[in-house]
Coordinates of C-alpha atoms in Angstrom, one line a residue:
M1 CA 9.6 -35.4 -0.6
T2 CA 9.1 -36.3 -4.3
M3 CA 9.5 -33.3 -6.6
T4 CA 6.8 -32.6 -9.1
A5 CA 7.5 -32.7 -12.8
E6 CA 7.2 -28.9 -13.0
A7 CA 9.7 -28.4 -10.1
M8 CA 12.2 -30.7 -11.8
W9 CA 11.8 -28.8 -15.1
L10 CA 12.5 -25.5 -13.4
N11 CA 15.5 -26.9 -11.5
S12 CA 16.9 -28.2 -14.8
V13 CA 16.2 -25.4 -17.2
F14 CA 17.1 -22.6 -14.9
A15 CA 20.0 -24.3 -13.1
G16 CA 22.8 -22.2 -14.6
Y17 CA 20.8 -18.9 -14.3
D18 CA 19.8 -19.6 -10.6
N19 CA 23.3 -20.7 -9.6
A20 CA 25.1 -17.7 -11.1
I21 CA 22.9 -15.1 -9.3
L22 CA 22.9 -17.0 -6.0
S23 CA 26.7 -17.3 -6.1
F24 CA 27.0 -13.6 -6.8
A25 CA 24.7 -12.9 -3.8
H26 CA 26.8 -15.0 -1.6
K27 CA 30.0 -13.2 -2.6
L28 CA 28.3 -9.9 -1.8
A29 CA 27.4 -11.3 1.6
E30 CA 31.0 -12.3 2.3
I31 CA 32.2 -8.8 1.2
A32 CA 29.6 -6.5 2.6
G33 CA 27.2 -8.6 4.7
V34 CA 27.5 -6.4 7.7
V35 CA 25.6 -3.7 5.8
L36 CA 23.7 -5.6 3.2
T37 CA 22.2 -8.3 5.3
P38 CA 20.2 -6.0 7.7
L39 CA 19.1 -3.9 4.7
F40 CA 17.8 -6.9 2.7
K41 CA 16.2 -8.4 5.8
L42 CA 14.3 -5.1 6.2
I43 CA 13.2 -4.9 2.6
S44 CA 12.0 -8.5 2.7
L45 CA 10.1 -7.8 6.0
L46 CA 8.4 -4.8 4.4
G47 CA 7.1 -7.1 1.6
E48 CA 5.8 -9.8 3.9
G49 CA 2.3 -10.9 2.9
G50 CA 1.8 -7.8 0.8
I51 CA 0.6 -6.1 4.0
L52 CA 2.4 -2.8 3.2
F53 CA 0.7 -2.5 -0.2
F54 CA -2.7 -3.5 1.2
L55 CA -2.3 -0.7 3.8
L56 CA -1.2 1.8 1.2
A57 CA -4.3 0.9 -0.9
V58 CA -6.7 1.3 2.0
I59 CA -5.2 4.7 2.8
L60 CA -5.5 5.9 -0.8
I61 CA -9.1 4.7 -1.0
L62 CA -10.1 7.0 1.8
F63 CA -9.4 10.0 -0.4
P64 CA -11.5 10.6 -3.6
R65 CA -8.6 12.0 -5.5
W66 CA -6.6 8.9 -5.0
R67 CA -9.4 6.3 -4.7
K68 CA -9.0 4.9 -8.2
T69 CA -5.3 4.3 -7.6
G70 CA -6.0 2.6 -4.2
V71 CA -8.6 0.3 -5.8
C72 CA -6.2 -0.6 -8.5
I73 CA -3.4 -1.4 -6.1
F74 CA -5.7 -3.5 -3.9
G75 CA -7.0 -5.4 -6.9
A76 CA -3.6 -6.0 -8.3
V77 CA -2.2 -7.4 -5.1
C78 CA -5.2 -9.6 -4.7
C79 CA -4.9 -10.9 -8.2
G80 CA -1.2 -11.6 -7.8
A81 CA -1.9 -13.4 -4.5
L82 CA -4.6 -15.6 -6.2
I83 CA -2.3 -16.6 -9.0
T84 CA 0.8 -17.1 -6.9
N85 CA -0.4 -18.5 -3.6
I86 CA -3.6 -20.3 -4.6
L87 CA -2.9 -21.6 -8.1
L88 CA 0.8 -22.1 -8.5
K89 CA 2.7 -22.6 -5.2
D90 CA 1.1 -25.8 -4.0
H91 CA 0.7 -27.2 -7.5
I92 CA 4.3 -26.8 -8.5
A93 CA 5.7 -27.5 -4.9
R94 CA 9.2 -26.4 -5.6
L95 CA 11.4 -26.5 -2.5
R96 CA 13.3 -23.4 -1.4
P97 CA 17.0 -23.2 -2.2
F98 CA 18.2 -23.9 1.4
E99 CA 15.9 -27.0 1.5
A100 CA 17.0 -28.5 -1.8
S101 CA 20.7 -28.0 -1.8
E102 CA 23.4 -28.4 0.9
L103 CA 25.5 -25.7 -0.7
Y104 CA 22.7 -23.2 -0.7
R105 CA 21.9 -24.3 2.9
Q106 CA 25.4 -23.4 4.0
W107 CA 25.0 -20.0 2.3
W108 CA 21.7 -19.5 4.0
Q109 CA 23.2 -20.3 7.4
F110 CA 26.1 -17.9 6.7
I111 CA 23.7 -15.0 6.2
G112 CA 21.6 -15.9 9.2
S113 CA 18.4 -15.7 7.2
P114 CA 15.2 -16.6 9.0
A115 CA 13.5 -19.9 8.0
E116 CA 10.7 -19.5 5.4
E117 CA 7.5 -21.6 5.3
G118 CA 5.7 -22.7 2.1
F119 CA 7.0 -23.5 -1.3
S120 CA 9.4 -21.5 -3.4
F121 CA 7.9 -20.9 -6.8
P122 CA 6.9 -18.2 -7.5
S123 CA 7.9 -15.4 -5.0
G124 CA 4.9 -13.9 -3.3
H125 CA 6.9 -11.0 -2.1
V126 CA 8.0 -10.0 -5.6
T127 CA 4.5 -10.7 -7.0
A128 CA 2.9 -8.3 -4.6
A129 CA 5.6 -5.6 -5.1
A130 CA 5.4 -5.8 -8.9
A131 CA 1.6 -5.8 -8.9
A132 CA 1.3 -2.8 -6.6
C133 CA 4.0 -0.8 -8.4
T134 CA 2.5 -1.6 -11.8
G135 CA -0.9 -0.5 -10.7
L136 CA 0.5 2.7 -9.2
S137 CA 2.3 3.5 -12.4
L138 CA -0.6 2.8 -14.7
M139 CA -2.9 5.0 -12.6
Q140 CA -0.6 7.9 -11.8
G141 CA 1.7 8.1 -14.8
R142 CA 5.3 7.5 -15.9
K143 CA 6.8 9.4 -12.9
W144 CA 6.2 6.3 -10.8
V145 CA 7.7 3.8 -13.2
L146 CA 11.4 4.3 -12.1
P147 CA 10.8 4.3 -8.3
G148 CA 8.5 1.3 -8.7
A149 CA 11.1 -0.6 -10.8
I150 CA 13.8 0.1 -8.3
W151 CA 11.7 -1.2 -5.4
V152 CA 10.8 -4.3 -7.3
L153 CA 14.4 -5.0 -8.2
L154 CA 15.5 -4.5 -4.6
M155 CA 12.8 -6.9 -3.5
M156 CA 13.8 -9.5 -6.1
F157 CA 17.5 -9.4 -5.1
S158 CA 16.7 -9.4 -1.4
R159 CA 14.9 -12.7 -1.7
N160 CA 17.8 -14.2 -3.6
Y161 CA 20.4 -12.7 -1.2
L162 CA 18.5 -14.3 1.8
M163 CA 18.4 -17.7 -0.1
A164 CA 14.7 -17.7 0.3
H165 CA 14.0 -18.0 -3.5
Y166 CA 15.7 -19.0 -6.6
P167 CA 16.2 -16.2 -9.2
S168 CA 13.8 -17.9 -11.5
D169 CA 11.2 -17.7 -8.6
V170 CA 11.5 -14.0 -8.4
L171 CA 11.6 -13.6 -12.2
F172 CA 8.2 -15.3 -12.6
G173 CA 6.9 -13.5 -9.6
M174 CA 7.7 -10.2 -11.3
L175 CA 6.0 -11.2 -14.5
I176 CA 2.9 -12.4 -12.7
G177 CA 2.9 -9.1 -10.7
V178 CA 3.1 -7.0 -13.8
F179 CA 0.3 -9.0 -15.5
S180 CA -1.9 -8.6 -12.3
G181 CA -1.3 -4.9 -12.3
F182 CA -2.5 -4.6 -15.9
V183 CA -5.6 -6.7 -15.2
A184 CA -6.5 -4.7 -12.1
A185 CA -6.0 -1.4 -14.0
W186 CA -8.4 -2.6 -16.7
I187 CA -11.0 -3.7 -14.2
T188 CA -10.6 -0.5 -12.1
L189 CA -11.1 1.8 -15.1
L190 CA -14.2 -0.2 -16.2
I191 CA -15.7 0.1 -12.7
F192 CA -15.1 3.8 -12.4
R193 CA -16.3 4.5 -15.9
V194 CA -19.7 2.9 -14.9
L195 CA -19.8 4.9 -11.7
E196 CA -19.0 8.2 -13.5
K197 CA -21.8 7.6 -16.0
R198 CA -24.3 7.1 -13.1
S199 CA -23.0 10.1 -11.2
G200 CA -25.8 12.6 -10.4
E201 CA -28.4 9.9 -10.9
S202 CA -27.4 7.4 -8.2
R203 CA -26.6 8.3 -4.6
A204 CA -24.5 5.2 -4.3
A205 CA -22.3 6.2 -7.3
D206 CA -21.8 9.7 -5.9
F207 CA -21.0 8.3 -2.5
L208 CA -18.4 5.9 -3.9
L209 CA -16.8 8.5 -6.1
Y210 CA -16.8 11.6 -3.9
T211 CA -17.2 10.8 -0.3
G212 CA -14.0 10.7 1.8
F213 CA -11.7 12.7 4.0
E214 CA -11.3 15.3 1.3
S215 CA -15.0 16.2 1.6
L216 CA -14.6 17.1 5.3
P217 CA -13.9 20.8 6.2
D218 CA -10.3 21.9 5.8
P219 CA -8.6 22.1 9.3
K220 CA -6.9 25.4 8.1
S221 CA -10.3 26.9 7.4
L222 CA -11.5 25.9 10.9
K223 CA -8.4 27.6 12.5
S224 CA -9.1 30.8 10.5
M225 CA -12.5 31.1 12.2
K226 CA -11.8 33.4 15.2
L227 CA -13.8 33.0 18.3
P228 CA -15.0 36.2 20.1
S229 CA -12.6 37.4 22.8
K230 CA -13.6 37.5 26.5
K231 CA -13.8 41.3 26.5
H232 CA -16.0 41.3 23.5
A233 CA -18.2 38.6 25.0
R234 CA -18.6 40.6 28.2
R235 CA -19.5 43.8 26.3
E236 CA -22.2 42.0 24.4
S237 CA -23.5 40.4 27.6
S238 CA -23.7 43.7 29.5
S239 CA -25.3 45.5 26.5
H240 CA -27.8 42.7 26.3
V241 CA -28.6 43.0 30.0
A242 CA -29.0 46.8 29.7
S243 CA -31.3 46.6 26.7
H244 CA -33.4 43.9 28.4
A245 CA -33.7 46.1 31.6
S246 CA -34.9 49.1 29.6
E247 CA -37.4 47.0 27.7
S248 CA -38.8 45.5 31.0
R249 CA -39.1 49.0 32.8
P250 CA -42.8 49.6 33.4
E251 CA -44.4 52.6 31.6
S252 CA -46.7 53.3 34.6
A253 CA -43.8 54.6 36.7
G254 CA -43.2 57.3 34.1
S255 CA -46.8 58.3 33.8
S256 CA -47.3 58.6 37.6
Y257 CA -44.3 60.9 37.9
K258 CA -45.7 63.2 35.4
G259 CA -49.0 63.3 37.3
K260 CA -47.4 64.8 40.4
H261 CA -46.4 68.0 38.5

């Protein structure tokens, strides 16, 4: 397959950078592959197709308190996927490391990494991770920045360790993901600002803002509602029958009895 000009440029400009990190990853595999290989395979699997982040976004959208965050994460991952998978991958058409180099292929076989389809640049796994974590941090505050950064870095290195991507692939994937997160956050805040202005005037706006699982009765409050015991129910039933019998007793019987005296 003839390489595109963009792919040749990437291979040339980032040759030293890519080789240094991939060589380091291979040395780690030789030293601690028994532990690291299953770990990085699991991390890579969790990032497959951005499904984990889509699922997280859908769950958060169900709760009004987290809905804004869920919408932002969903939009960020979609934006990143559009840039990465639709606009760049097929246009640049960069081969994966194990397809372009015999040395990297040997390293890939040494790890026992599964075959990957599609082109290499940029990394979709890293784009989705960076987009989701950026959106989460922007919506929920600085406390999520460090956990998000750690997850993105682990995802980046896992893709290099498995020889599925060049380091330059994951670097640009991270940059695209962060950009997508900021775009999604801006659009999300704009949408919710419009909905909040129409709150109280539009049923649709109120529904989108406030309806969800949190609006349902609290299960704890339902448990606190005590049902009447069986004894109490029997007493109420017997008293009801007695009162009904007294009310239905004919008055003529009483008057006839008085007449005999």
